[in-house]
mmCIF file of N, CA, C and O in Angstrom:
data_model
loop_
_atom_site.group_PDB
_atom_site.id
_atom_site.type_symbol
_atom_site.label_atom_id
_atom_site.label_comp_id
_atom_site.label_asym_id
_atom_site.label_seq_id
_atom_site.Cartn_x
_atom_site.Cartn_y
_atom_site.Cartn_z
ATOM 1 N N MET P 6 113.109 117.193 88.450
ATOM 2 C CA MET P 6 111.992 116.348 88.797
ATOM 3 C C MET P 6 112.049 115.090 87.941
ATOM 4 O O MET P 6 112.169 115.143 86.742
ATOM 5 N N ASP P 7 111.966 113.936 88.576
ATOM 6 C CA ASP P 7 111.915 112.651 87.890
ATOM 7 C C ASP P 7 110.513 112.102 88.028
ATOM 8 O O ASP P 7 110.160 111.477 89.016
ATOM 9 N N THR P 8 109.693 112.354 87.024
ATOM 10 C CA THR P 8 108.310 111.892 87.055
ATOM 11 C C THR P 8 108.218 110.551 86.348
ATOM 12 O O THR P 8 108.779 110.369 85.279
ATOM 13 N N ILE P 9 107.528 109.627 86.965
ATOM 14 C CA ILE P 9 107.307 108.309 86.374
ATOM 15 C C ILE P 9 105.811 108.093 86.230
ATOM 16 O O ILE P 9 105.003 108.743 86.886
ATOM 17 N N GLN P 10 105.442 107.189 85.363
ATOM 18 C CA GLN P 10 104.050 106.778 85.208
ATOM 19 C C GLN P 10 103.869 105.495 86.004
ATOM 20 O O GLN P 10 104.670 104.574 85.898
ATOM 21 N N VAL P 11 102.813 105.439 86.790
ATOM 22 C CA VAL P 11 102.527 104.288 87.639
ATOM 23 C C VAL P 11 101.159 103.741 87.248
ATOM 24 O O VAL P 11 100.211 104.495 87.082
ATOM 25 N N TYR P 12 101.068 102.427 87.106
ATOM 26 C CA TYR P 12 99.813 101.792 86.703
ATOM 27 C C TYR P 12 99.487 100.632 87.619
ATOM 28 O O TYR P 12 100.361 99.922 88.078
ATOM 29 N N LYS P 13 98.209 100.444 87.860
ATOM 30 C CA LYS P 13 97.698 99.253 88.528
ATOM 31 C C LYS P 13 96.895 98.519 87.470
ATOM 32 O O LYS P 13 96.126 99.138 86.737
ATOM 33 N N THR P 14 97.069 97.241 87.357
ATOM 34 C CA THR P 14 96.350 96.463 86.356
ATOM 35 C C THR P 14 94.864 96.781 86.424
ATOM 36 O O THR P 14 94.257 96.722 87.482
ATOM 37 N N GLY P 15 94.315 97.173 85.276
ATOM 38 C CA GLY P 15 92.903 97.480 85.200
ATOM 39 C C GLY P 15 92.527 98.884 85.634
ATOM 40 O O GLY P 15 91.359 99.211 85.694
ATOM 41 N N CYS P 16 93.514 99.724 85.958
ATOM 42 C CA CYS P 16 93.245 101.093 86.413
ATOM 43 C C CYS P 16 93.929 102.112 85.512
ATOM 44 O O CYS P 16 94.827 101.790 84.751
ATOM 45 N N VAL P 17 93.499 103.338 85.677
ATOM 46 C CA VAL P 17 94.135 104.458 84.989
ATOM 47 C C VAL P 17 95.479 104.723 85.665
ATOM 48 O O VAL P 17 95.605 104.617 86.878
ATOM 49 N N GLY P 18 96.485 105.090 84.880
ATOM 50 C CA GLY P 18 97.796 105.396 85.425
ATOM 51 C C GLY P 18 97.831 106.739 86.133
ATOM 52 O O GLY P 18 96.951 107.577 85.974
ATOM 53 N N ARG P 19 98.848 106.936 86.930
ATOM 54 C CA ARG P 19 99.066 108.189 87.642
ATOM 55 C C ARG P 19 100.521 108.609 87.434
ATOM 56 O O ARG P 19 101.393 107.767 87.305
ATOM 57 N N SER P 20 100.766 109.919 87.422
ATOM 58 C CA SER P 20 102.131 110.442 87.380
ATOM 59 C C SER P 20 102.590 110.658 88.814
ATOM 60 O O SER P 20 101.821 111.082 89.669
ATOM 61 N N LEU P 21 103.862 110.384 89.056
ATOM 62 C CA LEU P 21 104.393 110.468 90.403
ATOM 63 C C LEU P 21 105.823 110.989 90.340
ATOM 64 O O LEU P 21 106.634 110.475 89.570
ATOM 65 N N ASP P 22 106.135 112.027 91.128
ATOM 66 C CA ASP P 22 107.482 112.575 91.212
ATOM 67 C C ASP P 22 108.262 111.775 92.250
ATOM 68 O O ASP P 22 108.052 111.941 93.455
ATOM 69 N N ILE P 23 109.168 110.913 91.805
ATOM 70 C CA ILE P 23 109.876 110.032 92.739
ATOM 71 C C ILE P 23 110.955 110.756 93.545
ATOM 72 O O ILE P 23 111.462 110.197 94.508
ATOM 73 N N THR P 24 111.292 111.983 93.174
ATOM 74 C CA THR P 24 112.290 112.724 93.953
ATOM 75 C C THR P 24 111.739 113.134 95.316
ATOM 76 O O THR P 24 112.501 113.541 96.188
ATOM 77 N N ARG P 25 110.429 113.010 95.530
ATOM 78 C CA ARG P 25 109.825 113.323 96.835
ATOM 79 C C ARG P 25 110.124 112.257 97.881
ATOM 80 O O ARG P 25 109.907 112.474 99.068
ATOM 81 N N PHE P 26 110.590 111.107 97.460
ATOM 82 C CA PHE P 26 110.779 109.980 98.367
ATOM 83 C C PHE P 26 112.260 109.727 98.613
ATOM 84 O O PHE P 26 113.099 109.950 97.753
ATOM 85 N N GLU P 27 112.554 109.227 99.813
ATOM 86 C CA GLU P 27 113.941 108.938 100.176
ATOM 87 C C GLU P 27 114.289 107.462 100.046
ATOM 88 O O GLU P 27 115.465 107.102 100.068
ATOM 89 N N ASN P 28 113.282 106.601 99.922
ATOM 90 C CA ASN P 28 113.558 105.166 99.852
ATOM 91 C C ASN P 28 112.342 104.429 99.286
ATOM 92 O O ASN P 28 111.286 105.009 99.065
ATOM 93 N N TYR P 29 112.523 103.131 99.058
ATOM 94 C CA TYR P 29 111.453 102.305 98.504
ATOM 95 C C TYR P 29 110.252 102.208 99.447
ATOM 96 O O TYR P 29 109.127 102.115 98.998
ATOM 97 N N GLU P 30 110.498 102.214 100.754
ATOM 98 C CA GLU P 30 109.389 102.091 101.702
ATOM 99 C C GLU P 30 108.427 103.269 101.570
ATOM 100 O O GLU P 30 107.209 103.092 101.603
ATOM 101 N N GLU P 31 108.978 104.494 101.428
ATOM 102 C CA GLU P 31 108.124 105.669 101.256
ATOM 103 C C GLU P 31 107.341 105.583 99.941
ATOM 104 O O GLU P 31 106.159 105.908 99.904
ATOM 105 N N LEU P 32 108.009 105.156 98.887
ATOM 106 C CA LEU P 32 107.345 105.005 97.591
ATOM 107 C C LEU P 32 106.238 103.961 97.678
ATOM 108 O O LEU P 32 105.113 104.182 97.218
ATOM 109 N N ARG P 33 106.525 102.828 98.294
ATOM 110 C CA ARG P 33 105.537 101.753 98.443
ATOM 111 C C ARG P 33 104.313 102.245 99.215
ATOM 112 O O ARG P 33 103.176 101.976 98.836
ATOM 113 N N SER P 34 104.534 103.007 100.259
ATOM 114 C CA SER P 34 103.438 103.539 101.056
ATOM 115 C C SER P 34 102.575 104.496 100.233
ATOM 116 O O SER P 34 101.339 104.428 100.277
ATOM 117 N N GLU P 35 103.205 105.382 99.469
ATOM 118 C CA GLU P 35 102.453 106.326 98.636
ATOM 119 C C GLU P 35 101.658 105.598 97.552
ATOM 120 O O GLU P 35 100.509 105.954 97.271
ATOM 121 N N LEU P 36 102.235 104.574 96.956
ATOM 122 C CA LEU P 36 101.515 103.808 95.941
ATOM 123 C C LEU P 36 100.300 103.119 96.547
ATOM 124 O O LEU P 36 99.245 103.044 95.923
ATOM 125 N N GLY P 37 100.453 102.624 97.771
ATOM 126 C CA GLY P 37 99.325 102.019 98.463
ATOM 127 C C GLY P 37 98.188 103.005 98.647
ATOM 128 O O GLY P 37 97.022 102.681 98.452
ATOM 129 N N LYS P 38 98.526 104.244 99.008
ATOM 130 C CA LYS P 38 97.508 105.286 99.173
ATOM 131 C C LYS P 38 96.856 105.636 97.840
ATOM 132 O O LYS P 38 95.640 105.792 97.758
ATOM 133 N N LEU P 39 97.663 105.794 96.798
ATOM 134 C CA LEU P 39 97.138 106.180 95.485
ATOM 135 C C LEU P 39 96.117 105.186 94.944
ATOM 136 O O LEU P 39 95.145 105.570 94.313
ATOM 137 N N PHE P 40 96.381 103.908 95.180
ATOM 138 C CA PHE P 40 95.545 102.871 94.585
ATOM 139 C C PHE P 40 94.638 102.157 95.588
ATOM 140 O O PHE P 40 94.063 101.116 95.283
ATOM 141 N N GLY P 41 94.507 102.715 96.786
ATOM 142 C CA GLY P 41 93.610 102.117 97.777
ATOM 143 C C GLY P 41 94.076 100.762 98.260
ATOM 144 O O GLY P 41 93.247 99.893 98.541
ATOM 145 N N LEU P 42 95.378 100.578 98.376
ATOM 146 C CA LEU P 42 95.939 99.289 98.797
ATOM 147 C C LEU P 42 96.789 99.435 100.055
ATOM 148 O O LEU P 42 97.772 98.714 100.237
ATOM 149 N N GLU P 43 96.417 100.357 100.931
ATOM 150 C CA GLU P 43 97.205 100.599 102.139
ATOM 151 C C GLU P 43 97.452 99.308 102.900
ATOM 152 O O GLU P 43 96.535 98.543 103.155
ATOM 153 N N GLY P 44 98.721 99.075 103.232
ATOM 154 C CA GLY P 44 99.109 97.904 104.003
ATOM 155 C C GLY P 44 99.236 96.617 103.206
ATOM 156 O O GLY P 44 99.791 95.645 103.699
ATOM 157 N N GLN P 45 98.755 96.589 101.981
ATOM 158 C CA GLN P 45 98.792 95.357 101.196
ATOM 159 C C GLN P 45 100.068 95.206 100.379
ATOM 160 O O GLN P 45 100.412 94.094 99.984
ATOM 161 N N LEU P 46 100.763 96.293 100.117
ATOM 162 C CA LEU P 46 101.961 96.218 99.277
ATOM 163 C C LEU P 46 103.197 95.789 100.057
ATOM 164 O O LEU P 46 104.201 95.434 99.467
ATOM 165 N N GLU P 47 103.118 95.820 101.375
ATOM 166 C CA GLU P 47 104.237 95.403 102.213
ATOM 167 C C GLU P 47 104.225 93.902 102.460
ATOM 168 O O GLU P 47 105.219 93.318 102.839
ATOM 169 N N ASP P 48 103.087 93.267 102.249
ATOM 170 C CA ASP P 48 102.908 91.846 102.546
ATOM 171 C C ASP P 48 102.930 91.032 101.251
ATOM 172 O O ASP P 48 102.025 91.155 100.426
ATOM 173 N N ALA P 49 103.942 90.211 101.074
ATOM 174 C CA ALA P 49 104.075 89.407 99.856
ATOM 175 C C ALA P 49 102.899 88.448 99.679
ATOM 176 O O ALA P 49 102.572 88.057 98.568
ATOM 177 N N LYS P 50 102.247 88.087 100.763
ATOM 178 C CA LYS P 50 101.120 87.150 100.692
ATOM 179 C C LYS P 50 99.834 87.805 100.202
ATOM 180 O O LYS P 50 98.845 87.130 99.967
ATOM 181 N N SER P 51 99.846 89.134 100.030
ATOM 182 C CA SER P 51 98.633 89.845 99.611
ATOM 183 C C SER P 51 98.286 89.587 98.150
ATOM 184 O O SER P 51 97.160 89.832 97.726
ATOM 185 N N GLY P 52 99.262 89.109 97.373
ATOM 186 C CA GLY P 52 99.030 88.870 95.956
ATOM 187 C C GLY P 52 99.456 90.018 95.060
ATOM 188 O O GLY P 52 99.434 89.886 93.839
ATOM 189 N N TRP P 53 99.834 91.158 95.638
ATOM 190 C CA TRP P 53 100.283 92.311 94.854
ATOM 191 C C TRP P 53 101.795 92.315 94.747
ATOM 192 O O TRP P 53 102.493 92.028 95.710
ATOM 193 N N GLN P 54 102.300 92.621 93.568
ATOM 194 C CA GLN P 54 103.735 92.736 93.321
ATOM 195 C C GLN P 54 104.009 94.103 92.704
ATOM 196 O O GLN P 54 103.288 94.520 91.793
ATOM 197 N N LEU P 55 105.012 94.792 93.202
ATOM 198 C CA LEU P 55 105.434 96.053 92.601
ATOM 199 C C LEU P 55 106.603 95.761 91.680
ATOM 200 O O LEU P 55 107.633 95.240 92.110
ATOM 201 N N ILE P 56 106.432 96.059 90.395
ATOM 202 C CA ILE P 56 107.477 95.818 89.415
ATOM 203 C C ILE P 56 107.748 97.098 88.646
ATOM 204 O O ILE P 56 106.938 98.026 88.647
ATOM 205 N N PHE P 57 108.916 97.157 88.020
ATOM 206 C CA PHE P 57 109.231 98.282 87.154
ATOM 207 C C PHE P 57 110.005 97.779 85.950
ATOM 208 O O PHE P 57 110.557 96.685 85.959
ATOM 209 N N VAL P 58 110.014 98.589 84.923
ATOM 210 C CA VAL P 58 110.745 98.272 83.697
ATOM 211 C C VAL P 58 111.970 99.169 83.663
ATOM 212 O O VAL P 58 111.851 100.395 83.741
ATOM 213 N N ASP P 59 113.160 98.565 83.548
ATOM 214 C CA ASP P 59 114.386 99.366 83.530
ATOM 215 C C ASP P 59 114.704 99.859 82.121
ATOM 216 O O ASP P 59 113.919 99.671 81.185
ATOM 217 N N LYS P 60 115.850 100.494 81.978
ATOM 218 C CA LYS P 60 116.235 101.093 80.695
ATOM 219 C C LYS P 60 116.405 100.064 79.583
ATOM 220 O O LYS P 60 116.303 100.391 78.416
ATOM 221 N N GLU P 61 116.689 98.818 79.945
ATOM 222 C CA GLU P 61 116.847 97.746 78.955
ATOM 223 C C GLU P 61 115.536 96.999 78.712
ATOM 224 O O GLU P 61 115.515 95.938 78.104
ATOM 225 N N ASN P 62 114.428 97.522 79.231
ATOM 226 C CA ASN P 62 113.105 96.899 79.132
ATOM 227 C C ASN P 62 112.995 95.573 79.867
ATOM 228 O O ASN P 62 112.177 94.728 79.516
ATOM 229 N N ASP P 63 113.830 95.384 80.895
ATOM 230 C CA ASP P 63 113.714 94.217 81.762
ATOM 231 C C ASP P 63 112.735 94.541 82.888
ATOM 232 O O ASP P 63 112.711 95.655 83.400
ATOM 233 N N TRP P 64 111.925 93.574 83.284
ATOM 234 C CA TRP P 64 110.988 93.738 84.387
ATOM 235 C C TRP P 64 111.677 93.294 85.668
ATOM 236 O O TRP P 64 112.202 92.177 85.742
ATOM 237 N N LEU P 65 111.672 94.146 86.679
ATOM 238 C CA LEU P 65 112.326 93.874 87.954
ATOM 239 C C LEU P 65 111.356 94.142 89.101
ATOM 240 O O LEU P 65 110.465 94.980 88.990
ATOM 241 N N LEU P 66 111.559 93.448 90.206
ATOM 242 C CA LEU P 66 110.780 93.727 91.399
ATOM 243 C C LEU P 66 111.280 95.015 92.037
ATOM 244 O O LEU P 66 112.484 95.288 92.039
ATOM 245 N N LEU P 67 110.367 95.805 92.588
ATOM 246 C CA LEU P 67 110.742 97.016 93.281
ATOM 247 C C LEU P 67 111.687 96.647 94.403
ATOM 248 O O LEU P 67 111.402 95.758 95.200
ATOM 249 N N GLY P 68 112.831 97.295 94.442
ATOM 250 C CA GLY P 68 113.836 97.016 95.468
ATOM 251 C C GLY P 68 115.001 96.210 94.954
ATOM 252 O O GLY P 68 116.011 96.075 95.624
ATOM 253 N N ASP P 69 114.890 95.640 93.742
ATOM 254 C CA ASP P 69 116.000 94.855 93.185
ATOM 255 C C ASP P 69 117.214 95.721 92.880
ATOM 256 O O ASP P 69 118.336 95.243 92.932
ATOM 257 N N ASP P 70 117.000 96.962 92.520
ATOM 258 C CA ASP P 70 118.088 97.908 92.271
ATOM 259 C C ASP P 70 118.232 98.821 93.478
ATOM 260 O O ASP P 70 117.255 99.078 94.176
ATOM 261 N N PRO P 71 119.448 99.337 93.719
ATOM 262 C CA PRO P 71 119.609 100.305 94.823
ATOM 263 C C PRO P 71 118.737 101.531 94.584
ATOM 264 O O PRO P 71 118.442 101.873 93.435
ATOM 265 N N TRP P 72 118.306 102.191 95.632
ATOM 266 C CA TRP P 72 117.407 103.348 95.539
ATOM 267 C C TRP P 72 118.016 104.474 94.727
ATOM 268 O O TRP P 72 117.328 105.147 93.990
ATOM 269 N N GLU P 73 119.299 104.711 94.843
ATOM 270 C CA GLU P 73 119.911 105.852 94.148
ATOM 271 C C GLU P 73 119.421 105.881 92.780
ATOM 272 O O GLU P 73 119.360 106.345 91.881
#
């Protein structure tokens, strides 16, 4: 199990097992449900950005790295 911590600015974080998902689209959809942002994470004009911190502590946009 690969559990990650997910945070929305100004909210409490949630733990999420990313092995349940097959691609970024499924992950994006689940994050939208978790934080009440259904449909807003797919639209760049919504103002929301999904980012992650890699092993080197670099901030990247979700999808910049291959899903594997």
